[in-house]
PDB file of C-alpha atoms and ligand atoms in Angstrom:
ATOM      1  CA  MET A 189      15.576  -5.496  -7.418  1.00 53.00           C
ATOM      2  CA  ASN A 190      15.131  -3.866 -10.806  1.00 68.00           C
ATOM      3  CA  ASP A 191      15.719  -0.241 -10.034  1.00 83.00           C
ATOM      4  CA  ARG A 192      13.300   0.917 -12.686  1.00 92.00           C
ATOM      5  CA  MET A 193      10.481  -0.548 -10.626  1.00 96.00           C
ATOM      6  CA  HIS A 194       8.961   1.525  -7.790  1.00 97.00           C
ATOM      7  CA  ASP A 195       6.392   0.838  -5.174  1.00 97.00           C
ATOM      8  CA  ILE A 196       3.778   3.500  -5.063  1.00 98.00           C
ATOM      9  CA  VAL A 197       0.607   4.215  -3.045  1.00 98.00           C
ATOM     10  CA  MET A 198      -2.119   6.573  -4.085  1.00 98.00           C
ATOM     11  CA  THR A 199      -5.824   7.138  -3.454  1.00 98.00           C
ATOM     12  CA  VAL A 200      -7.767   6.546  -6.711  1.00 98.00           C
ATOM     13  CA  ASN A 201     -11.426   7.427  -6.622  1.00 98.00           C
ATOM     14  CA  GLY A 202     -11.388   7.253  -2.867  1.00 98.00           C
ATOM     15  CA  GLU A 203      -9.745   3.877  -2.589  1.00 98.00           C
ATOM     16  CA  GLU A 204      -6.139   3.339  -1.553  1.00 98.00           C
ATOM     17  CA  VAL A 205      -4.050   1.588  -4.261  1.00 98.00           C
ATOM     18  CA  ARG A 206      -0.611   0.001  -3.871  1.00 98.00           C
ATOM     19  CA  GLU A 207       1.240  -0.973  -6.984  1.00 97.00           C
ATOM     20  CA  ARG A 208       4.715  -1.608  -8.276  1.00 97.00           C
ATOM     21  CA  VAL A 209       5.236   0.505 -11.475  1.00 98.00           C
ATOM     22  CA  ASP A 210       8.007   1.008 -14.038  1.00 97.00           C
ATOM     23  CA  ALA A 211       9.476   4.479 -13.670  1.00 97.00           C
ATOM     24  CA  ARG A 212       8.576   5.253 -17.236  1.00 97.00           C
ATOM     25  CA  THR A 213       4.803   4.400 -16.966  1.00 98.00           C
ATOM     26  CA  THR A 214       2.699   7.535 -17.411  1.00 98.00           C
ATOM     27  CA  LEU A 215      -0.189   8.142 -15.064  1.00 98.00           C
ATOM     28  CA  VAL A 216      -2.805   7.630 -17.684  1.00 98.00           C
ATOM     29  CA  ASP A 217      -1.217   4.279 -18.827  1.00 98.00           C
ATOM     30  CA  PHE A 218      -1.127   3.231 -15.188  1.00 98.00           C
ATOM     31  CA  LEU A 219      -4.730   3.975 -14.563  1.00 98.00           C
ATOM     32  CA  ARG A 220      -5.860   2.267 -17.745  1.00 98.00           C
ATOM     33  CA  GLU A 221      -3.574  -0.723 -17.679  1.00 98.00           C
ATOM     34  CA  ALA A 222      -2.932  -1.518 -13.912  1.00 98.00           C
ATOM     35  CA  LEU A 223      -6.328  -0.326 -12.638  1.00 98.00           C
ATOM     36  CA  ALA A 224      -8.576  -0.997 -15.724  1.00 98.00           C
ATOM     37  CA  LEU A 225      -9.871   2.571 -15.424  1.00 98.00           C
ATOM     38  CA  THR A 226     -10.227   3.074 -19.193  1.00 98.00           C
ATOM     39  CA  GLY A 227     -12.423   6.156 -19.100  1.00 98.00           C
ATOM     40  CA  SER A 228      -9.332   8.316 -19.304  1.00 98.00           C
ATOM     41  CA  HIS A 229      -8.239   8.189 -23.003  1.00 98.00           C
ATOM     42  CA  VAL A 230      -4.986   8.366 -24.670  1.00 98.00           C
ATOM     43  CA  GLY A 231      -4.783  10.523 -27.821  1.00 98.00           C
ATOM     44  CA  CYS A 232      -1.825  12.629 -28.741  1.00 98.00           C
ATOM     45  CA  GLU A 233       0.380  11.470 -25.719  1.00 97.00           C
ATOM     46  CA  HIS A 234       2.102  14.753 -25.547  1.00 97.00           C
ATOM     47  CA  GLY A 235      -0.187  17.098 -23.623  1.00 98.00           C
ATOM     48  CA  VAL A 236      -2.090  18.613 -26.495  1.00 98.00           C
ATOM     49  CA  CYS A 237      -5.571  16.952 -26.853  1.00 98.00           C
ATOM     50  CA  GLY A 238      -6.843  16.664 -23.279  1.00 98.00           C
ATOM     51  CA  ALA A 239      -8.243  13.180 -23.714  1.00 98.00           C
ATOM     52  CA  CYS A 240      -6.258  11.979 -20.761  1.00 98.00           C
ATOM     53  CA  THR A 241      -7.431  14.545 -18.316  1.00 98.00           C
ATOM     54  CA  VAL A 242      -7.709  13.391 -14.698  1.00 98.00           C
ATOM     55  CA  ARG A 243      -7.658  15.171 -11.318  1.00 98.00           C
ATOM     56  CA  LEU A 244      -4.526  15.186  -9.187  1.00 98.00           C
ATOM     57  CA  ASN A 245      -5.235  16.486  -5.653  1.00 98.00           C
ATOM     58  CA  GLY A 246      -8.257  18.200  -6.919  1.00 98.00           C
ATOM     59  CA  ALA A 247      -6.678  19.961  -9.958  1.00 98.00           C
ATOM     60  CA  ILE A 248      -7.082  18.814 -13.534  1.00 98.00           C
ATOM     61  CA  VAL A 249      -3.912  17.503 -15.120  1.00 98.00           C
ATOM     62  CA  ARG A 250      -2.791  15.723 -18.278  1.00 98.00           C
ATOM     63  CA  GLY A 251      -2.346  12.057 -17.415  1.00 98.00           C
ATOM     64  CA  CYS A 252       0.070  11.594 -20.284  1.00 98.00           C
ATOM     65  CA  LEU A 253       2.476  14.193 -19.098  1.00 98.00           C
ATOM     66  CA  LEU A 254       2.918  12.773 -15.557  1.00 98.00           C
ATOM     67  CA  LEU A 255       4.571   9.582 -14.571  1.00 98.00           C
ATOM     68  CA  ALA A 256       2.758   7.302 -12.167  1.00 98.00           C
ATOM     69  CA  VAL A 257       5.719   7.491  -9.784  1.00 98.00           C
ATOM     70  CA  GLN A 258       5.318  11.247  -9.517  1.00 98.00           C
ATOM     71  CA  CYS A 259       1.811  10.753  -8.168  1.00 98.00           C
ATOM     72  CA  ASP A 260       3.077   8.656  -5.200  1.00 98.00           C
ATOM     73  CA  GLY A 261       0.990   9.643  -2.205  1.00 98.00           C
ATOM     74  CA  ALA A 262      -1.460  11.707  -4.280  1.00 98.00           C
ATOM     75  CA  ARG A 263      -5.203  11.633  -4.624  1.00 98.00           C
ATOM     76  CA  ILE A 264      -6.306  10.892  -8.174  1.00 98.00           C
ATOM     77  CA  ASP A 265      -9.870  11.183  -9.386  1.00 98.00           C
ATOM     78  CA  THR A 266     -10.898   9.803 -12.768  1.00 98.00           C
ATOM     79  CA  ILE A 267     -13.978  10.140 -14.773  1.00 98.00           C
ATOM     80  CA  GLU A 268     -15.239   6.832 -13.295  1.00 98.00           C
ATOM     81  CA  GLY A 269     -15.045   8.171  -9.761  1.00 98.00           C
ATOM     82  CA  VAL A 270     -16.358  11.586 -10.466  1.00 98.00           C
ATOM     83  CA  SER A 271     -19.269  10.091 -12.405  1.00 98.00           C
ATOM     84  CA  ASP A 272     -20.073   7.451  -9.779  1.00 98.00           C
ATOM     85  CA  ALA A 273     -20.152  10.227  -7.114  1.00 98.00           C
ATOM     86  CA  GLY A 274     -22.892  11.970  -9.046  1.00 98.00           C
ATOM     87  CA  GLU A 275     -20.876  15.189  -9.181  1.00 97.00           C
ATOM     88  CA  ILE A 276     -21.343  15.664 -12.919  1.00 98.00           C
ATOM     89  CA  ALA A 277     -24.724  14.094 -13.445  1.00 98.00           C
ATOM     90  CA  ASP A 278     -26.173  17.290 -14.690  1.00 98.00           C
ATOM     91  CA  LEU A 279     -23.325  17.912 -17.140  1.00 98.00           C
ATOM     92  CA  GLN A 280     -23.636  14.318 -18.518  1.00 98.00           C
ATOM     93  CA  GLN A 281     -27.239  14.733 -19.005  1.00 98.00           C
ATOM     94  CA  ALA A 282     -26.856  18.072 -20.757  1.00 98.00           C
ATOM     95  CA  PHE A 283     -24.162  16.691 -23.065  1.00 98.00           C
ATOM     96  CA  ALA A 284     -26.538  13.818 -23.991  1.00 98.00           C
ATOM     97  CA  GLU A 285     -29.591  16.012 -24.475  1.00 98.00           C
ATOM     98  CA  ARG A 286     -27.661  18.646 -26.557  1.00 97.00           C
ATOM     99  CA  ASN A 287     -25.682  16.143 -28.741  1.00 96.00           C
ATOM    100  CA  ALA A 288     -22.446  17.419 -27.212  1.00 98.00           C
ATOM    101  CA  LEU A 289     -20.783  14.108 -27.979  1.00 97.00           C
ATOM    102  CA  GLN A 290     -20.671  11.914 -31.006  1.00 97.00           C
ATOM    103  CA  CYS A 291     -17.735   9.238 -30.793  1.00 98.00           C
ATOM    104  CA  GLY A 292     -17.259  10.186 -27.132  1.00 98.00           C
ATOM    105  CA  PHE A 293     -13.504   9.993 -27.231  1.00 98.00           C
ATOM    106  CA  CYS A 294     -13.035  13.488 -25.966  1.00 98.00           C
ATOM    107  CA  THR A 295     -15.998  13.431 -23.606  1.00 98.00           C
ATOM    108  CA  PRO A 296     -14.458  12.205 -20.202  1.00 98.00           C
ATOM    109  CA  GLY A 297     -11.754  14.877 -20.421  1.00 98.00           C
ATOM    110  CA  MET A 298     -14.264  17.464 -21.610  1.00 98.00           C
ATOM    111  CA  LEU A 299     -16.535  16.719 -18.705  1.00 98.00           C
ATOM    112  CA  LEU A 300     -13.764  16.948 -16.112  1.00 98.00           C
ATOM    113  CA  THR A 301     -12.598  20.216 -17.633  1.00 98.00           C
ATOM    114  CA  ALA A 302     -16.061  21.655 -17.705  1.00 98.00           C
ATOM    115  CA  GLN A 303     -16.640  20.593 -14.005  1.00 98.00           C
ATOM    116  CA  ASP A 304     -13.369  22.246 -13.254  1.00 98.00           C
ATOM    117  CA  LEU A 305     -14.736  25.582 -14.566  1.00 98.00           C
ATOM    118  CA  LEU A 306     -18.159  25.225 -13.041  1.00 97.00           C
ATOM    119  CA  LYS A 307     -17.223  24.021  -9.555  1.00 93.00           C
ATOM    120  CA  SER A 308     -16.328  27.574  -8.401  1.00 86.00           C
ATOM    121  CA  GLY A 309     -20.045  28.440  -8.880  1.00 87.00           C
ATOM    122  CA  THR A 310     -19.335  31.372 -11.275  1.00 85.00           C
ATOM    123  CA  LEU A 311     -21.443  32.013 -14.334  1.00 95.00           C
ATOM    124  CA  PRO A 312     -18.926  31.929 -17.177  1.00 97.00           C
ATOM    125  CA  SER A 313     -19.443  33.705 -20.495  1.00 98.00           C
ATOM    126  CA  ARG A 314     -19.357  31.619 -23.676  1.00 98.00           C
ATOM    127  CA  ASP A 315     -15.944  33.022 -24.386  1.00 98.00           C
ATOM    128  CA  THR A 316     -14.779  31.927 -20.913  1.00 98.00           C
ATOM    129  CA  ILE A 317     -16.157  28.387 -21.495  1.00 98.00           C
ATOM    130  CA  ARG A 318     -14.469  28.206 -24.833  1.00 98.00           C
ATOM    131  CA  ALA A 319     -11.162  29.413 -23.326  1.00 98.00           C
ATOM    132  CA  HIS A 320     -11.377  26.892 -20.509  1.00 98.00           C
ATOM    133  CA  ILE A 321     -12.004  23.908 -22.820  1.00 98.00           C
ATOM    134  CA  SER A 322      -9.514  25.156 -25.448  1.00 98.00           C
ATOM    135  CA  GLY A 323      -7.062  22.452 -24.309  1.00 97.00           C
ATOM    136  CA  ASN A 324      -9.557  19.666 -24.986  1.00 98.00           C
ATOM    137  CA  TYR A 325      -9.837  18.722 -28.631  1.00 98.00           C
ATOM    138  CA  CYS A 326     -13.130  17.390 -30.128  1.00 98.00           C
ATOM    139  CA  ARG A 327     -12.895  16.101 -33.634  1.00 96.00           C
ATOM    140  CA  CYS A 328     -16.671  15.472 -33.985  1.00 97.00           C
ATOM    141  CA  THR A 329     -19.005  18.175 -32.594  1.00 95.00           C
ATOM    142  CA  GLY A 330     -17.669  21.578 -33.617  1.00 93.00           C
ATOM    143  CA  TYR A 331     -17.765  22.528 -30.073  1.00 97.00           C
ATOM    144  CA  HIS A 332     -20.923  24.633 -30.257  1.00 97.00           C
ATOM    145  CA  ALA A 333     -23.122  22.105 -28.633  1.00 98.00           C
ATOM    146  CA  ILE A 334     -20.425  21.421 -25.879  1.00 98.00           C
ATOM    147  CA  VAL A 335     -20.466  25.182 -25.103  1.00 98.00           C
ATOM    148  CA  ASP A 336     -24.255  25.099 -25.065  1.00 98.00           C
ATOM    149  CA  ALA A 337     -24.337  22.265 -22.599  1.00 98.00           C
ATOM    150  CA  ILE A 338     -21.735  23.739 -20.281  1.00 98.00           C
ATOM    151  CA  GLU A 339     -23.524  27.063 -20.337  1.00 98.00           C
ATOM    152  CA  ALA A 340     -26.959  25.531 -19.656  1.00 98.00           C
ATOM    153  CA  VAL A 341     -25.592  23.649 -16.619  1.00 98.00           C
ATOM    154  CA  ALA A 342     -23.818  26.759 -15.312  1.00 98.00           C
ATOM    155  CA  HIS A 343     -27.149  28.660 -15.475  1.00 97.00           C
ATOM    156  CA  ASP A 344     -29.113  25.764 -13.866  1.00 96.00           C
ATOM    157  CA  ARG A 345     -26.597  25.432 -10.938  1.00 95.00           C
ATOM    158  CA  ASN A 346     -26.626  29.270 -10.627  1.00 93.00           C
ATOM    159  CA  ARG A 347     -30.375  29.191 -10.378  1.00 91.00           C
ATOM    160  CA  ARG A 348     -30.504  26.371  -7.832  1.00 88.00           C
ATOM    161  CA  THR A 349     -27.805  27.962  -5.582  1.00 85.00           C
ATOM    162  CA  GLY A 350     -29.546  31.364  -5.974  1.00 68.00           C
TER     163      GLY A 350
HETATM  164  S1  FES B 100      -3.213  12.131 -24.516  1.00 84.19           S
HETATM  165 FE1  FES B 100      -2.677  13.526 -23.001  1.00 84.19          FE
HETATM  166  S2  FES B 100      -3.105  15.485 -23.849  1.00 84.19           S
HETATM  167 FE2  FES B 100      -3.470  14.063 -25.442  1.00 84.19          FE
HETATM  168  S1  FES B 101     -17.202  13.523 -29.603  1.00 84.19           S
HETATM  169 FE1  FES B 101     -15.738  12.636 -30.870  1.00 84.19          FE
HETATM  170  S2  FES B 101     -13.905  13.557 -30.355  1.00 84.19           S
HETATM  171 FE2  FES B 101     -15.399  14.704 -29.291  1.00 84.19          FE
END
């Protein structure tokens, strides 16, 4: 057997996946190429832009900085799974309503990062929102509308949970 190839099993968006991967394949390339989950984007490929953001066992990570083999046995959630579950429907709507996306390249990573901040139920300041998304680059919007959208959802959720 080619010793660069490894059998891995992981749970992706709630479904068990078994694949044979090259040891050098990054997590984001694996998700995009082997599983056709192309919502996670590849920008800088060295951990700077956040386009490749996914969840690993519930925590957001850079898919370009992890190898797929390192995620053997892990639970991975991508923008497709989180979106299909309805978990970020309010964020998606707020982004659309407030023009917080233009080309959309950064948007999946931005949404997962925003949800990571908001899922604790706290009411973050605009500075806290900016700090939390500071690892996610957007070349289009100038960020203001993104901060507006996240802030609006934070207030909405806070009102609903009282
Ligand atoms: S592609 Fe992973 S951080 Fe830019
Ligand atoms: S909407 Fe184009 S990079 Fe953010």
